Short mmCIF file of C-alpha atoms in Angstrom, two decimals:
data_model
loop_
_atom_site.label_atom_id
_atom_site.label_comp_id
_atom_site.label_asym_id
_atom_site.label_seq_id
_atom_site.Cartn_x
_atom_site.Cartn_y
_atom_site.Cartn_z
CA LYS A 6 23.80 93.41 -24.10
CA ALA A 7 25.85 92.01 -21.20
CA GLY A 8 24.77 88.66 -19.81
CA VAL A 9 24.47 87.49 -16.23
CA THR A 10 27.82 87.90 -14.49
CA GLN A 11 28.83 85.72 -11.59
CA THR A 12 31.93 86.20 -9.48
CA PRO A 13 34.16 84.58 -8.62
CA ARG A 14 34.28 81.76 -11.20
CA TYR A 15 36.12 79.38 -8.88
CA LEU A 16 36.46 79.19 -5.14
CA ILE A 17 38.10 76.75 -2.75
CA LYS A 18 37.07 76.88 0.90
CA THR A 19 37.65 74.78 3.99
CA ARG A 20 34.91 73.01 5.94
CA GLY A 21 33.38 75.30 8.52
CA GLN A 22 34.15 78.50 6.66
CA GLN A 23 31.56 80.72 5.06
CA VAL A 24 31.40 82.00 1.50
CA THR A 25 29.66 84.78 -0.41
CA LEU A 26 28.91 84.55 -4.12
CA SER A 27 27.88 87.47 -6.28
CA CYS A 28 25.55 87.82 -9.25
CA SER A 29 24.93 90.81 -11.51
CA PRO A 30 21.77 90.30 -13.58
CA ILE A 31 21.07 91.52 -17.07
CA SER A 32 20.26 95.21 -17.02
CA GLY A 33 16.53 95.69 -16.46
CA HIS A 34 15.98 92.24 -15.00
CA ARG A 35 14.60 92.52 -11.50
CA SER A 36 14.19 88.83 -10.75
CA VAL A 37 17.26 86.83 -9.70
CA SER A 38 17.20 83.14 -8.86
CA TRP A 39 19.92 80.85 -7.56
CA TYR A 40 20.38 77.16 -8.31
CA GLN A 41 22.81 74.55 -7.07
CA GLN A 42 24.09 72.09 -9.67
CA THR A 43 25.70 68.79 -8.64
CA PRO A 44 26.34 65.63 -10.68
CA GLY A 45 24.03 63.55 -8.51
CA GLN A 46 21.11 65.92 -7.95
CA GLY A 47 21.20 68.05 -11.10
CA LEU A 48 19.92 71.61 -10.72
CA GLN A 49 18.13 72.39 -7.47
CA PHE A 50 16.37 75.68 -6.78
CA LEU A 51 17.75 77.68 -3.86
CA PHE A 52 15.79 80.94 -3.82
CA GLU A 53 14.45 83.79 -5.89
CA TYR A 54 14.63 87.51 -5.22
CA PHE A 55 12.55 90.27 -6.74
CA SER A 56 12.83 93.93 -5.82
CA GLU A 57 15.04 93.10 -2.82
CA THR A 58 12.50 90.61 -1.39
CA GLN A 59 12.82 86.85 -1.27
CA ARG A 60 9.86 85.58 -3.22
CA ASN A 61 10.41 81.85 -3.13
CA LYS A 62 12.72 79.42 -1.37
CA GLY A 63 13.77 75.87 -2.13
CA ASN A 64 14.37 73.03 0.28
CA PHE A 65 17.83 73.92 1.57
CA PRO A 66 19.02 74.38 5.17
CA GLY A 67 19.16 77.80 6.77
CA ARG A 68 22.94 77.90 6.19
CA PHE A 69 22.06 79.03 2.67
CA SER A 70 20.88 82.62 2.48
CA GLY A 71 20.74 85.41 0.00
CA ARG A 72 19.91 89.01 -0.55
CA GLN A 73 19.27 91.44 -3.35
CA PHE A 74 20.30 95.06 -3.56
CA SER A 75 18.42 98.03 -4.98
CA ASN A 76 20.34 97.72 -8.27
CA SER A 77 19.09 94.09 -8.55
CA ARG A 78 22.54 92.62 -7.93
CA SER A 79 22.30 89.60 -5.67
CA GLU A 80 24.55 87.71 -3.30
CA MET A 81 24.20 84.31 -1.76
CA ASN A 82 25.94 83.21 1.39
CA VAL A 83 26.67 79.75 2.69
CA SER A 84 27.78 79.50 6.31
CA THR A 85 29.50 76.62 8.08
CA LEU A 86 30.48 74.96 4.82
CA GLU A 87 30.21 71.19 4.48
CA LEU A 88 31.91 68.92 1.95
CA GLY A 89 28.52 68.30 0.34
CA ASP A 90 28.19 72.00 -0.51
CA SER A 91 30.75 71.52 -3.27
CA ALA A 92 28.83 72.37 -6.41
CA LEU A 93 28.36 74.76 -9.28
CA TYR A 94 26.17 77.64 -8.11
CA LEU A 95 24.19 79.23 -10.90
CA CYS A 96 22.43 82.54 -10.92
CA ALA A 97 19.64 83.32 -13.38
CA SER A 98 17.86 86.56 -14.10
CA ARG A 99 14.71 87.32 -16.04
CA PRO A 100 12.37 90.18 -16.77
CA SER A 101 9.27 90.44 -14.58
CA GLY A 102 6.43 88.17 -15.60
CA GLN A 103 8.28 86.28 -18.32
CA ARG A 104 8.90 82.60 -17.67
CA ASP A 105 10.68 82.33 -21.01
CA GLY A 106 13.19 84.93 -20.11
CA TYR A 107 15.50 82.98 -17.78
CA THR A 108 19.17 83.69 -18.58
CA PHE A 109 21.79 81.83 -16.58
CA GLY A 110 25.27 82.96 -15.72
CA SER A 111 28.26 80.65 -16.12
CA GLY A 112 28.25 79.88 -12.42
CA THR A 113 30.66 79.82 -9.51
CA ARG A 114 32.40 76.49 -8.94
CA LEU A 115 32.73 76.04 -5.17
CA THR A 116 34.97 73.31 -3.81
CA VAL A 117 34.93 72.61 -0.07
CA VAL A 118 37.94 70.72 1.27
CA GLN B 25 12.21 63.51 -4.63
CA GLN B 26 12.79 64.24 -8.30
CA GLN B 27 9.69 65.97 -9.64
CA VAL B 28 10.83 65.61 -13.24
CA LYS B 29 12.36 62.32 -14.33
CA GLN B 30 14.67 62.37 -17.37
CA SER B 31 16.15 59.60 -19.48
CA PRO B 32 18.52 58.46 -20.76
CA GLN B 33 21.43 59.67 -18.68
CA SER B 34 23.71 59.65 -21.73
CA LEU B 35 23.27 59.21 -25.45
CA ILE B 36 25.67 58.73 -28.33
CA VAL B 37 24.50 59.18 -31.92
CA GLN B 38 26.09 59.50 -35.33
CA LYS B 39 25.98 62.83 -37.14
CA GLY B 40 22.63 63.15 -38.89
CA GLY B 41 20.88 60.90 -36.38
CA ILE B 42 17.82 61.92 -34.34
CA PRO B 43 18.50 61.71 -30.61
CA ILE B 44 15.39 61.60 -28.43
CA ILE B 45 15.40 62.59 -24.76
CA ASN B 46 12.40 61.80 -22.61
CA CYS B 47 10.97 63.40 -19.49
CA ALA B 48 8.06 62.55 -17.23
CA TYR B 49 6.34 64.41 -14.43
CA GLU B 50 3.64 63.75 -11.84
CA ASN B 51 2.49 67.18 -10.74
CA THR B 52 -0.47 68.22 -12.87
CA ALA B 53 -0.01 71.82 -11.72
CA PHE B 54 2.99 72.12 -14.04
CA ASP B 55 2.09 74.20 -17.06
CA TYR B 56 5.39 75.29 -18.59
CA PHE B 57 8.01 72.88 -19.89
CA PRO B 58 11.33 74.28 -21.13
CA TRP B 59 14.42 72.50 -22.39
CA TYR B 60 17.88 73.82 -21.63
CA GLN B 61 21.21 73.12 -23.31
CA GLN B 62 24.44 73.35 -21.34
CA PHE B 63 27.98 73.30 -22.67
CA PRO B 64 30.96 72.63 -20.36
CA GLY B 65 31.92 75.69 -18.36
CA LYS B 66 28.70 77.50 -19.23
CA GLY B 67 25.32 77.93 -17.61
CA PRO B 68 22.22 76.33 -19.14
CA ALA B 69 20.67 78.20 -22.07
CA LEU B 70 17.00 78.03 -23.01
CA LEU B 71 16.50 75.98 -26.17
CA ILE B 72 12.77 75.63 -26.60
CA ALA B 73 9.68 75.55 -24.38
CA ILE B 74 6.12 74.28 -24.60
CA ARG B 75 2.85 74.74 -22.76
CA PRO B 76 0.36 71.86 -22.35
CA ASP B 77 -2.22 73.29 -24.73
CA VAL B 78 -0.17 72.09 -27.73
CA SER B 79 1.17 68.63 -28.51
CA GLU B 80 4.20 69.64 -30.54
CA LYS B 81 6.46 72.63 -31.05
CA LYS B 82 9.31 73.02 -33.53
CA GLU B 83 12.12 75.53 -33.57
CA GLY B 84 14.70 74.87 -36.23
CA ARG B 85 16.06 71.35 -35.76
CA PHE B 86 14.59 71.02 -32.26
CA THR B 87 11.12 69.61 -31.61
CA ILE B 88 9.24 69.08 -28.36
CA SER B 89 6.51 66.46 -28.30
CA PHE B 90 4.07 66.71 -25.40
CA ASN B 91 1.64 64.05 -24.16
CA LYS B 92 -0.54 65.62 -21.49
CA SER B 93 -2.48 62.44 -20.60
CA ALA B 94 0.73 60.46 -20.11
CA LYS B 95 2.46 63.39 -18.39
CA GLN B 96 5.45 62.99 -20.64
CA PHE B 97 7.37 65.21 -23.00
CA SER B 98 10.39 64.65 -25.19
CA LEU B 99 13.01 66.52 -27.17
CA HIS B 100 13.96 65.43 -30.68
CA ILE B 101 17.00 66.86 -32.44
CA MET B 102 16.79 66.49 -36.21
CA ASP B 103 19.91 66.07 -38.33
CA SER B 104 22.13 66.19 -35.23
CA GLN B 105 25.56 67.77 -35.55
CA PRO B 106 28.77 67.43 -33.50
CA GLY B 107 28.11 70.99 -32.25
CA ASP B 108 24.96 69.69 -30.56
CA SER B 109 27.12 67.67 -28.16
CA ALA B 110 26.11 69.06 -24.77
CA THR B 111 24.05 68.23 -21.70
CA TYR B 112 20.31 68.71 -22.10
CA PHE B 113 17.93 69.37 -19.23
CA CYS B 114 14.17 69.27 -19.25
CA ALA B 115 12.34 71.35 -16.66
CA ALA B 116 8.88 72.25 -15.48
CA SER B 117 7.25 75.01 -13.51
CA LYS B 118 3.82 75.86 -12.11
CA ASN B 119 1.81 78.93 -12.88
CA GLY B 120 2.41 81.51 -10.18
CA ALA B 121 5.66 79.91 -9.04
CA ASN B 122 8.86 81.14 -10.53
CA ASN B 123 11.22 78.28 -9.84
CA LEU B 124 12.03 75.52 -12.28
CA PHE B 125 12.14 71.83 -11.42
CA PHE B 126 14.87 70.26 -13.54
CA GLY B 127 15.46 66.74 -14.75
CA THR B 128 18.85 65.23 -14.00
CA GLY B 129 20.21 65.86 -17.49
CA THR B 130 21.23 63.87 -20.57
CA ARG B 131 24.75 64.04 -21.89
CA LEU B 132 24.55 63.89 -25.68
CA THR B 133 27.54 63.08 -27.85
CA VAL B 134 27.22 63.39 -31.62
CA ILE B 135 29.97 61.51 -33.43
CA PRO B 136 31.16 63.02 -36.75
#
């Protein structure tokens, strides 16, 4: 069974640019969540999507957005990049109604220069 | 504001030792407490989880102890091995909410 796939694995962007990250969940998982991981803050929840609808949102500025497609694949977008956006962005998928079922991808390492 | 506080930040033990990682929370609405293990270059992987109706849960060499009145929970790793060297995160979530609040992580090193 394939795991959660995130692309690309690494990305370098310049301040002010925008970036789109992609996540393919485990087949059958309709819930996709995104987290930002930094050394200082640990893992912080960005948002969760279920059946193409944002179900929950963390405390991040509006520059961070996401969407989910009908096949459950999800993308997150960060506009007007800042140096502080440098982080590992993790996607997690799980089956509906199962809190134990979170499976994380290996993440996209974003570096803003 | 960190909703789940984790300590220590790093831990070094000898092979066979029993590292203990502690977490504390304030929000009494939390009712699910998982622990995740993360190796370099990988995403976190669920290790073990507990709900507040039990005080202890064991899975293999990993044990969670839960103290509801103190709002604290801890992870014990029995007979630790060098392969257990990783970063461990505690987390918590509320019923009806699907996001996890994570601790800041503990980097464990097990020396052969």
